[in-house]
CSV table of C-alpha atoms in Angstrom, one decimal:
chain,number,residue,atom,x,y,z
Z,1,UNK,CA,0.0,0.0,0.0
Z,2,UNK,CA,1.5,3.4,-0.9
Z,3,UNK,CA,1.2,6.4,1.3
Z,4,UNK,CA,0.3,9.8,-0.1
Z,5,UNK,CA,-1.0,13.3,0.6
Z,6,UNK,CA,-3.3,15.7,-1.2
Z,7,UNK,CA,-1.1,18.1,-3.1
Z,8,UNK,CA,-1.6,21.6,-1.7
Z,9,UNK,CA,0.3,24.7,-2.6
Z,10,UNK,CA,0.9,25.4,1.1
Z,11,UNK,CA,2.9,22.2,1.5
Z,12,UNK,CA,4.5,22.2,-2.0
Z,13,UNK,CA,8.0,23.3,-0.8
Z,14,UNK,CA,8.1,20.4,1.7
Z,15,UNK,CA,6.9,18.0,-0.9
Z,16,UNK,CA,9.5,19.1,-3.4
Z,17,UNK,CA,12.2,18.9,-0.8
Z,18,UNK,CA,11.3,15.3,0.0
Z,19,UNK,CA,9.1,14.0,2.8
Z,20,UNK,CA,10.0,10.8,4.6
Z,21,UNK,CA,7.7,7.9,3.7
Z,22,UNK,CA,5.8,9.8,0.9
Z,23,UNK,CA,5.1,7.7,-2.2
Z,24,UNK,CA,2.2,9.5,-3.9
Z,25,UNK,CA,0.4,12.7,-4.4
Z,26,UNK,CA,-3.3,13.3,-5.1
Z,27,UNK,CA,-3.9,16.2,-7.4
Z,28,UNK,CA,-7.2,18.1,-7.1
Z,29,UNK,CA,-8.2,18.5,-10.7
Z,30,UNK,CA,-9.9,21.9,-10.2
Z,31,UNK,CA,-6.7,23.4,-8.7
Z,32,UNK,CA,-5.1,22.9,-12.1
Z,33,UNK,CA,-8.0,24.0,-14.4
Z,34,UNK,CA,-6.4,27.4,-15.2
Z,35,UNK,CA,-2.9,28.5,-16.0
Z,36,UNK,CA,0.0,26.8,-17.5
Z,37,UNK,CA,0.4,23.8,-15.2
Z,38,UNK,CA,0.9,20.8,-17.4
Z,39,UNK,CA,4.7,20.9,-17.1
Z,40,UNK,CA,4.4,21.2,-13.3
Z,41,UNK,CA,2.2,18.1,-13.2
Z,42,UNK,CA,4.6,16.2,-15.4
Z,43,UNK,CA,7.5,17.2,-13.1
Z,44,UNK,CA,5.6,15.9,-10.0
Z,45,UNK,CA,4.8,12.7,-11.9
Z,46,UNK,CA,8.6,12.0,-12.2
Z,47,UNK,CA,8.9,12.1,-8.5
Z,48,UNK,CA,5.7,10.6,-7.2
Z,49,UNK,CA,2.9,8.3,-8.2
Z,50,UNK,CA,0.0,10.6,-9.0
Z,51,UNK,CA,-3.8,10.4,-8.6
Z,52,UNK,CA,-6.2,12.9,-10.0
Z,53,UNK,CA,-9.3,13.7,-7.8
Z,54,UNK,CA,-12.2,15.8,-8.8
Z,55,UNK,CA,-14.5,18.0,-6.7
Z,56,UNK,CA,-17.0,19.5,-9.1
Z,57,UNK,CA,-18.1,17.1,-11.9
Z,58,UNK,CA,-21.3,16.6,-9.9
Z,59,UNK,CA,-21.8,13.0,-11.1
Z,60,UNK,CA,-25.1,12.8,-9.2
Z,61,UNK,CA,-26.9,15.5,-11.1
Z,62,UNK,CA,-29.3,14.1,-13.6
Z,63,UNK,CA,-28.8,15.2,-17.2
Z,64,UNK,CA,-25.6,15.8,-19.2
Z,65,UNK,CA,-22.3,16.5,-17.4
Z,66,UNK,CA,-20.8,20.0,-17.8
Z,67,UNK,CA,-18.8,19.4,-21.0
Z,68,UNK,CA,-16.3,22.2,-20.2
Z,69,UNK,CA,-15.5,20.8,-16.8
Z,70,UNK,CA,-15.1,17.3,-18.2
Z,71,UNK,CA,-12.7,18.6,-20.8
Z,72,UNK,CA,-10.7,20.5,-18.2
Z,73,UNK,CA,-10.6,17.4,-16.0
Z,74,UNK,CA,-9.4,15.3,-18.9
Z,75,UNK,CA,-6.7,17.8,-19.7
Z,76,UNK,CA,-5.4,17.6,-16.1
Z,77,UNK,CA,-5.5,13.8,-16.3
Z,78,UNK,CA,-3.6,13.8,-19.5
Z,79,UNK,CA,-0.9,16.0,-18.1
Z,80,UNK,CA,-0.6,14.1,-14.8
Z,81,UNK,CA,-0.9,10.6,-16.2
Z,82,UNK,CA,-2.3,9.3,-13.0
Z,83,UNK,CA,-2.7,5.6,-12.0
Z,84,UNK,CA,-6.5,6.4,-11.7
Z,85,UNK,CA,-8.9,9.3,-11.4
Z,86,UNK,CA,-11.6,9.7,-8.8
Z,87,UNK,CA,-14.7,11.7,-8.0
Z,88,UNK,CA,-17.5,11.7,-5.5
Z,89,UNK,CA,-20.9,9.9,-5.0
Z,90,UNK,CA,-22.6,13.3,-4.7
Z,91,UNK,CA,-24.0,16.3,-6.4
Z,92,UNK,CA,-22.6,19.8,-6.2
Z,93,UNK,CA,-25.2,21.5,-8.4
Z,94,UNK,CA,-28.7,21.1,-9.6
Z,95,UNK,CA,-30.3,22.3,-12.8
Z,96,UNK,CA,-30.8,25.6,-11.1
Z,97,UNK,CA,-28.0,26.3,-8.6
Z,98,UNK,CA,-24.3,25.6,-8.0
Z,99,UNK,CA,-24.1,24.7,-4.3
Z,100,UNK,CA,-20.3,24.7,-4.4
Z,101,UNK,CA,-19.8,21.6,-2.3
Z,102,UNK,CA,-20.8,18.0,-2.0
Z,103,UNK,CA,-24.3,16.9,-1.1
Z,104,UNK,CA,-25.9,13.4,-0.8
Z,105,UNK,CA,-27.9,11.7,-3.5
Z,106,UNK,CA,-31.0,9.6,-2.7
Z,107,UNK,CA,-30.1,5.9,-2.3
Z,108,UNK,CA,-32.2,4.7,-5.3
Z,109,UNK,CA,-31.5,2.7,-8.4
Z,110,UNK,CA,-32.1,5.8,-10.4
Z,111,UNK,CA,-29.2,7.5,-8.6
Z,112,UNK,CA,-27.1,4.4,-9.3
Z,113,UNK,CA,-27.8,4.7,-13.0
Z,114,UNK,CA,-27.1,8.4,-13.2
Z,115,UNK,CA,-23.8,8.2,-11.3
Z,116,UNK,CA,-22.6,5.0,-13.0
Z,117,UNK,CA,-23.3,6.4,-16.5
Z,118,UNK,CA,-21.5,9.6,-15.7
Z,119,UNK,CA,-18.6,7.8,-14.1
Z,120,UNK,CA,-18.2,5.6,-17.2
Z,121,UNK,CA,-18.3,8.7,-19.4
Z,122,UNK,CA,-15.6,10.5,-17.4
Z,123,UNK,CA,-13.4,7.4,-17.3
Z,124,UNK,CA,-13.7,6.8,-21.0
Z,125,UNK,CA,-12.9,10.5,-21.8
Z,126,UNK,CA,-9.9,10.4,-19.5
Z,127,UNK,CA,-8.9,6.9,-20.6
Z,128,UNK,CA,-8.2,6.1,-16.9
Z,129,UNK,CA,-9.9,3.8,-14.4
Z,130,UNK,CA,-12.2,5.7,-12.0
Z,131,UNK,CA,-12.8,5.3,-8.3
Z,132,UNK,CA,-15.9,6.7,-6.6
Z,133,UNK,CA,-15.8,8.2,-3.1
Z,134,UNK,CA,-18.3,8.2,-0.3
Z,135,UNK,CA,-19.1,11.6,1.3
Z,136,UNK,CA,-20.0,13.0,4.7
Z,137,UNK,CA,-23.8,13.7,4.9
Z,138,UNK,CA,-25.7,15.3,7.7
Z,139,UNK,CA,-28.9,14.1,6.0
Z,140,UNK,CA,-29.7,10.5,6.8
Z,141,UNK,CA,-31.7,9.1,3.9
Z,142,UNK,CA,-33.7,6.0,3.4
Z,143,UNK,CA,-34.6,4.9,0.0
Z,144,UNK,CA,-34.7,1.7,-2.1
Z,145,UNK,CA,-31.2,0.6,-1.1
Z,146,UNK,CA,-29.0,0.6,2.1
Z,147,UNK,CA,-25.8,2.6,1.6
Z,148,UNK,CA,-23.6,-0.5,1.3
Z,149,UNK,CA,-26.0,-2.1,-1.2
Z,150,UNK,CA,-26.1,1.2,-3.1
Z,151,UNK,CA,-22.3,1.4,-3.2
Z,152,UNK,CA,-22.0,-2.3,-4.3
Z,153,UNK,CA,-24.5,-1.8,-7.1
Z,154,UNK,CA,-22.9,1.4,-8.2
Z,155,UNK,CA,-19.4,0.0,-8.4
Z,156,UNK,CA,-20.7,-3.0,-10.4
Z,157,UNK,CA,-22.7,-0.9,-12.8
Z,158,UNK,CA,-19.9,1.6,-13.3
Z,159,UNK,CA,-17.3,-1.2,-13.3
Z,160,UNK,CA,-15.2,0.9,-11.0
Z,161,UNK,CA,-13.5,0.8,-7.6
Z,162,UNK,CA,-14.4,2.5,-4.3
Z,163,UNK,CA,-12.4,5.2,-2.7
Z,164,UNK,CA,-13.4,4.7,0.9
Z,165,UNK,CA,-13.1,7.9,2.9
Z,166,UNK,CA,-12.5,6.5,6.4
Z,167,UNK,CA,-13.1,9.9,8.0
Z,168,UNK,CA,-16.5,10.3,6.2
Z,169,UNK,CA,-17.5,6.8,7.2
Z,170,UNK,CA,-16.5,7.4,10.9
Z,171,UNK,CA,-18.4,10.8,10.9
Z,172,UNK,CA,-21.5,9.4,9.4
Z,173,UNK,CA,-21.4,6.4,11.8
Z,174,UNK,CA,-21.2,8.7,14.8
Z,175,UNK,CA,-23.8,11.2,13.6
Z,176,UNK,CA,-26.3,8.6,12.4
Z,177,UNK,CA,-25.7,5.9,15.0
Z,178,UNK,CA,-24.4,2.8,13.1
Z,179,UNK,CA,-21.5,0.4,13.4
Z,180,UNK,CA,-18.8,1.3,10.8
Z,181,UNK,CA,-17.3,-2.2,11.0
Z,182,UNK,CA,-20.6,-3.9,10.3
Z,183,UNK,CA,-21.2,-1.4,7.5
Z,184,UNK,CA,-17.7,-2.2,6.1
Z,185,UNK,CA,-18.4,-5.9,6.0
Z,186,UNK,CA,-21.4,-5.4,3.8
Z,187,UNK,CA,-19.2,-3.7,1.1
Z,188,UNK,CA,-17.6,-6.0,-1.5
Z,189,UNK,CA,-14.0,-6.0,-0.3
Z,190,UNK,CA,-12.3,-6.2,-3.7
Z,191,UNK,CA,-13.9,-2.9,-4.7
Z,192,UNK,CA,-12.1,-0.9,-2.0
Z,193,UNK,CA,-8.8,0.3,-3.7
Z,194,UNK,CA,-7.9,3.6,-2.0
Z,195,UNK,CA,-8.5,5.3,1.3
Z,196,UNK,CA,-8.8,8.9,2.3
Z,197,UNK,CA,-8.2,10.0,5.8
Z,198,UNK,CA,-7.9,13.3,7.8
Z,199,UNK,CA,-8.8,14.3,11.4
Z,200,UNK,CA,-12.5,15.0,12.1
Z,201,UNK,CA,-13.8,18.1,13.8
Z,202,UNK,CA,-16.7,18.8,16.1
Z,203,UNK,CA,-19.3,21.5,15.8
Z,204,UNK,CA,-22.6,22.0,17.6
Z,205,UNK,CA,-22.6,18.4,19.0
Z,206,UNK,CA,-21.9,16.8,15.6
Z,207,UNK,CA,-18.8,15.3,14.0
Z,208,UNK,CA,-17.8,17.2,10.9
Z,209,UNK,CA,-15.2,16.9,8.1
Z,210,UNK,CA,-13.3,20.2,8.3
Z,211,UNK,CA,-10.1,18.6,6.8
Z,212,UNK,CA,-8.2,20.6,9.3
Z,213,UNK,CA,-7.3,18.3,12.2
Z,214,UNK,CA,-4.6,15.7,12.8
Z,215,UNK,CA,-5.7,12.1,12.4
Z,216,UNK,CA,-7.2,10.8,15.6
Z,217,UNK,CA,-6.4,7.3,16.9
Z,218,UNK,CA,-9.9,5.9,16.4
Z,219,UNK,CA,-9.6,6.8,12.7
Z,220,UNK,CA,-6.3,4.9,12.4
Z,221,UNK,CA,-8.0,1.9,14.0
Z,222,UNK,CA,-10.9,2.1,11.5
Z,223,UNK,CA,-8.5,2.5,8.6
Z,224,UNK,CA,-6.4,-0.4,9.7
Z,225,UNK,CA,-9.5,-2.6,9.9
Z,226,UNK,CA,-10.3,-1.6,6.3
Z,227,UNK,CA,-6.8,-2.4,5.2
Z,228,UNK,CA,-7.1,-5.8,6.8
Z,229,UNK,CA,-10.4,-6.4,5.1
Z,230,UNK,CA,-9.8,-5.2,1.6
Z,231,UNK,CA,-6.9,-5.1,-1.0
Z,232,UNK,CA,-6.3,-1.4,-0.5
Z,233,UNK,CA,-3.5,0.0,-2.7
Z,234,UNK,CA,-3.2,3.5,-1.5
Z,235,UNK,CA,-4.0,5.7,1.5
Z,236,UNK,CA,-4.0,9.5,1.1
Z,237,UNK,CA,-4.0,12.2,3.8
Z,238,UNK,CA,-6.5,15.0,2.8
Z,239,UNK,CA,-5.5,18.1,4.7
Z,240,UNK,CA,-7.0,21.3,3.3
Z,241,UNK,CA,-6.7,23.8,6.1
Z,242,UNK,CA,-4.9,24.6,9.4
Z,243,UNK,CA,-1.8,23.3,7.7
Z,244,UNK,CA,0.6,21.5,10.1
Z,245,UNK,CA,4.3,22.3,10.6
Z,246,UNK,CA,6.8,20.1,8.7
Z,247,UNK,CA,7.4,18.0,11.8
Z,248,UNK,CA,3.7,17.5,12.4
Z,249,UNK,CA,3.1,16.6,8.7
Z,250,UNK,CA,5.8,13.9,9.0
Z,251,UNK,CA,4.0,12.6,12.1
Z,252,UNK,CA,0.8,12.4,10.1
Z,253,UNK,CA,2.6,10.5,7.3
Z,254,UNK,CA,3.9,8.1,9.9
Z,255,UNK,CA,0.3,7.4,11.0
Z,256,UNK,CA,-0.5,6.5,7.4
Z,257,UNK,CA,2.6,4.2,7.4
Z,258,UNK,CA,1.1,2.4,10.4
Z,259,UNK,CA,-2.1,1.9,8.4
Z,260,UNK,CA,-0.1,0.6,5.5
Z,261,UNK,CA,1.6,-1.9,7.8
Z,262,UNK,CA,5.0,-0.2,7.5
Z,263,UNK,CA,7.3,1.0,10.2
Z,264,UNK,CA,7.9,4.7,10.0
Z,265,UNK,CA,11.6,5.7,9.3
Z,266,UNK,CA,13.2,7.1,12.5
M,1,UNK,CA,-45.6,20.7,-15.8
M,2,UNK,CA,-43.1,17.9,-15.0
M,3,UNK,CA,-42.7,17.1,-11.3
M,4,UNK,CA,-39.8,18.6,-9.5
M,5,UNK,CA,-37.0,16.0,-9.0
M,6,UNK,CA,-35.3,15.2,-5.7
M,7,UNK,CA,-31.9,16.9,-6.6
M,8,UNK,CA,-33.5,20.1,-7.8
M,9,UNK,CA,-35.8,20.3,-4.7
M,10,UNK,CA,-32.9,19.5,-2.3
M,11,UNK,CA,-30.8,22.1,-4.1
M,12,UNK,CA,-33.5,24.7,-3.5
M,13,UNK,CA,-33.8,23.9,0.2
M,14,UNK,CA,-30.0,23.9,0.7
M,15,UNK,CA,-29.4,27.3,-0.8
M,16,UNK,CA,-32.5,29.2,0.4
M,17,UNK,CA,-32.9,29.7,4.2
M,18,UNK,CA,-36.4,31.1,3.8
M,19,UNK,CA,-37.4,27.9,2.0
M,20,UNK,CA,-36.0,25.9,4.8
M,21,UNK,CA,-38.0,27.9,7.3
M,22,UNK,CA,-41.1,27.1,5.2
M,23,UNK,CA,-40.2,23.4,5.2
M,24,UNK,CA,-39.8,23.5,8.9
M,25,UNK,CA,-43.3,25.1,9.3
M,26,UNK,CA,-45.2,23.0,6.8
M,27,UNK,CA,-43.2,20.3,5.0
M,28,UNK,CA,-46.1,18.7,3.2
M,29,UNK,CA,-47.5,22.0,2.1
M,30,UNK,CA,-44.2,23.1,0.7
M,31,UNK,CA,-43.6,19.8,-1.2
M,32,UNK,CA,-47.1,20.3,-2.7
M,33,UNK,CA,-46.4,23.9,-3.6
M,34,UNK,CA,-43.0,23.0,-5.2
M,35,UNK,CA,-44.6,20.2,-7.2
M,36,UNK,CA,-42.2,17.5,-6.1
M,37,UNK,CA,-42.9,14.0,-7.5
M,38,UNK,CA,-44.5,11.5,-5.1
M,39,UNK,CA,-41.5,9.1,-4.6
M,40,UNK,CA,-39.1,12.0,-4.2
M,41,UNK,CA,-41.6,13.8,-1.9
M,42,UNK,CA,-41.6,10.8,0.5
M,43,UNK,CA,-37.8,10.8,0.8
M,44,UNK,CA,-37.6,14.6,1.3
M,45,UNK,CA,-40.3,14.5,4.0
M,46,UNK,CA,-38.0,12.1,6.0
M,47,UNK,CA,-35.5,14.9,6.3
M,48,UNK,CA,-35.5,16.8,9.6
M,49,UNK,CA,-35.3,20.6,9.4
M,50,UNK,CA,-32.4,20.6,11.9
M,51,UNK,CA,-30.4,18.2,9.7
M,52,UNK,CA,-31.2,20.3,6.6
M,53,UNK,CA,-30.1,23.5,8.3
M,54,UNK,CA,-26.9,21.9,9.4
M,55,UNK,CA,-26.1,20.6,5.9
M,56,UNK,CA,-26.8,24.1,4.6
M,57,UNK,CA,-24.7,25.6,7.3
M,58,UNK,CA,-21.7,23.4,6.2
M,59,UNK,CA,-22.2,24.7,2.6
M,60,UNK,CA,-22.3,28.3,3.9
M,61,UNK,CA,-19.1,27.6,5.9
M,62,UNK,CA,-17.3,26.5,2.7
M,63,UNK,CA,-18.5,29.8,1.0
M,64,UNK,CA,-17.2,31.7,4.0
M,65,UNK,CA,-13.8,30.0,3.8
M,66,UNK,CA,-13.5,31.3,0.2
M,67,UNK,CA,-14.6,34.8,1.3
M,68,UNK,CA,-12.1,34.8,4.1
M,69,UNK,CA,-9.3,34.1,1.6
M,70,UNK,CA,-10.3,37.1,-0.4
M,71,UNK,CA,-11.0,39.4,2.5
M,72,UNK,CA,-8.6,38.4,5.2
M,73,UNK,CA,-8.1,41.8,6.8
M,74,UNK,CA,-11.8,42.6,6.7
M,75,UNK,CA,-12.7,39.3,8.4
M,76,UNK,CA,-9.9,39.8,10.9
M,77,UNK,CA,-11.4,43.2,11.8
M,78,UNK,CA,-14.8,41.7,12.2
M,79,UNK,CA,-13.3,39.1,14.6
M,80,UNK,CA,-15.6,36.6,16.1
M,81,UNK,CA,-18.7,38.1,14.4
M,82,UNK,CA,-17.2,37.5,10.9
M,83,UNK,CA,-18.8,34.1,10.5
M,84,UNK,CA,-22.2,34.9,12.1
M,85,UNK,CA,-22.3,38.1,10.0
M,86,UNK,CA,-21.6,36.1,6.8
M,87,UNK,CA,-24.1,33.5,7.8
M,88,UNK,CA,-26.9,36.0,8.0
M,89,UNK,CA,-25.8,37.7,4.8
M,90,UNK,CA,-25.6,34.5,2.8
M,91,UNK,CA,-28.3,32.3,4.3
M,92,UNK,CA,-30.9,33.1,1.6
M,93,UNK,CA,-28.5,34.2,-1.1
M,94,UNK,CA,-27.4,31.5,-3.5
M,95,UNK,CA,-23.7,31.4,-4.4
M,96,UNK,CA,-23.3,32.8,-8.0
M,97,UNK,CA,-20.0,31.1,-8.3
M,98,UNK,CA,-17.5,29.1,-6.1
M,99,UNK,CA,-14.5,31.4,-6.5
M,100,UNK,CA,-12.4,33.2,-3.8
M,101,UNK,CA,-12.9,36.6,-5.5
M,102,UNK,CA,-16.4,35.9,-6.7
M,103,UNK,CA,-19.8,37.4,-6.1
M,104,UNK,CA,-19.8,36.3,-2.4
M,105,UNK,CA,-16.7,38.3,-1.6
M,106,UNK,CA,-18.0,41.4,-3.5
M,107,UNK,CA,-21.4,41.2,-1.9
M,108,UNK,CA,-20.2,40.5,1.6
M,109,UNK,CA,-17.7,43.4,1.4
M,110,UNK,CA,-20.5,45.8,0.4
M,111,UNK,CA,-22.7,44.3,3.2
M,112,UNK,CA,-20.0,45.0,5.8
M,113,UNK,CA,-19.4,48.5,4.3
M,114,UNK,CA,-23.0,49.3,4.9
M,115,UNK,CA,-23.4,47.7,8.3
M,116,UNK,CA,-19.9,47.9,9.9
M,117,UNK,CA,-18.0,50.5,7.9
M,118,UNK,CA,-14.9,50.6,10.0
M,119,UNK,CA,-14.2,47.0,9.5
M,120,UNK,CA,-13.8,47.1,5.7
M,121,UNK,CA,-10.2,47.1,4.3
M,122,UNK,CA,-10.5,49.5,1.4
M,123,UNK,CA,-7.6,47.8,-0.5
M,124,UNK,CA,-9.4,44.5,-0.3
M,125,UNK,CA,-12.6,46.1,-1.4
M,126,UNK,CA,-10.9,47.6,-4.4
M,127,UNK,CA,-9.4,44.2,-5.2
M,128,UNK,CA,-12.6,42.1,-5.0
M,129,UNK,CA,-14.5,44.8,-7.0
M,130,UNK,CA,-11.9,44.7,-9.7
M,131,UNK,CA,-11.7,40.9,-9.7
M,132,UNK,CA,-15.5,40.6,-9.8
M,133,UNK,CA,-15.9,43.1,-12.6
M,134,UNK,CA,-14.9,43.3,-16.3
M,135,UNK,CA,-12.6,46.4,-16.4
M,136,UNK,CA,-9.2,45.9,-17.9
M,137,UNK,CA,-7.5,48.4,-15.7
M,138,UNK,CA,-8.0,50.0,-12.3
M,139,UNK,CA,-6.1,52.0,-9.7
M,140,UNK,CA,-6.7,52.4,-6.0
M,141,UNK,CA,-4.9,54.9,-3.8
M,142,UNK,CA,-4.6,53.6,-0.3
M,143,UNK,CA,-3.2,54.8,3.0
M,144,UNK,CA,0.5,55.1,3.2
M,145,UNK,CA,0.2,56.4,0.6
M,146,UNK,CA,0.1,53.2,-1.5
M,147,UNK,CA,-1.0,52.8,-5.1
M,148,UNK,CA,-2.6,49.5,-6.1
M,149,UNK,CA,-2.7,48.9,-9.8
M,150,UNK,CA,-4.9,46.2,-11.3
M,151,UNK,CA,-4.6,44.8,-14.8
M,152,UNK,CA,-6.7,42.2,-16.5
M,153,UNK,CA,-5.1,40.2,-19.3
M,154,UNK,CA,-6.7,38.9,-22.5
M,155,UNK,CA,-7.1,35.4,-20.9
M,156,UNK,CA,-9.2,37.1,-18.1
M,157,UNK,CA,-6.5,36.5,-15.4
M,158,UNK,CA,-5.6,39.6,-13.6
M,159,UNK,CA,-2.5,40.9,-11.8
M,160,UNK,CA,-1.9,43.4,-9.1
M,161,UNK,CA,1.0,45.7,-8.3
M,162,UNK,CA,1.5,47.7,-5.1
M,163,UNK,CA,3.6,50.9,-5.3
M,164,UNK,CA,4.7,52.5,-2.1
M,165,UNK,CA,4.8,56.2,-2.7
M,166,UNK,CA,7.1,58.7,-0.9
M,167,UNK,CA,5.7,62.2,-1.1
């Protein structure tokens, strides 16, 4: 299992200088939509295994995808030449409004069809395998399918892997009162190819995904359980805010090495 | 008229605080008025107003994070009331775009100028107004005195220069 972090400008100097234990970088596609960045991506690709991760394709929105965004995403994927691309099981905009962030889709077979078709379209355009990621949702929904069944049917229909965000699973389990291990064992193990992890936050009595905290021990335990259950190939730290010092970042990477079953270098 | 689908209905609820208030007061009546389809209506009626408000709050927080990047000094001057002030400003205002120097930054800056004049950083105001507009060139004279020069290139990207003047 390789260990990676989400590539952020705030940490780029440390990344270029070399971080102990770091094998891969996850590029947020939208961060490279504008400007002359293809050479930069190619340079990063010489040093690290790259993944390209999208935020705004809104796979869960019925109707055609935003053609311009898909083309921009494909351009970034071509420049980065990632092992795979990924996006979210969510919608960020409706036919009327751009909400700017990820929101849950109803757990129905219609949603499976919409997202699977969109995922296949993006994968074909980028000529890369695609993984789909579970999100945090503060809206518990009951529909035709339980969440694990929804994810299994989606991955089968889209012929894709699952990017399991351990933090999102933990947050949802705490907020909605279910056992994350029981949930995990209902997911088809071979689909889980990559993990995301970052420390959770707390707000107004709920667990939240601020992407701004160090990884807590209970998240490491859950991620380790996933790694023992499924053939996970990659674990990525998704820190977006409250950036740590270099020493603290190296400690965070060491936590991921524990999940990967490696001993951190002294 | 075709029935309103789940995604569109949820999108409306999440970006419009007044609509969420109407949902909390009379969820069935609102679903009827919006013309939501039967199957989607049943799923939406399962949602609690408190959960909807929290999900919407998370979205607003993401918008605020972008505004904070565009207006760091203004938000610092507002201190602890920066987030509550933005929450009230944006609760029933849909985001026109998801950019740091977009409509939210321009709108919030003007809102603060009208309600808490002393907190607005004039340089930041000049910057977001230029970024959110279409002018090719602008100049702002600030305290110091300092001259800020803004130039928009053909590819729509813009640059800023700061000249420190000695009089």
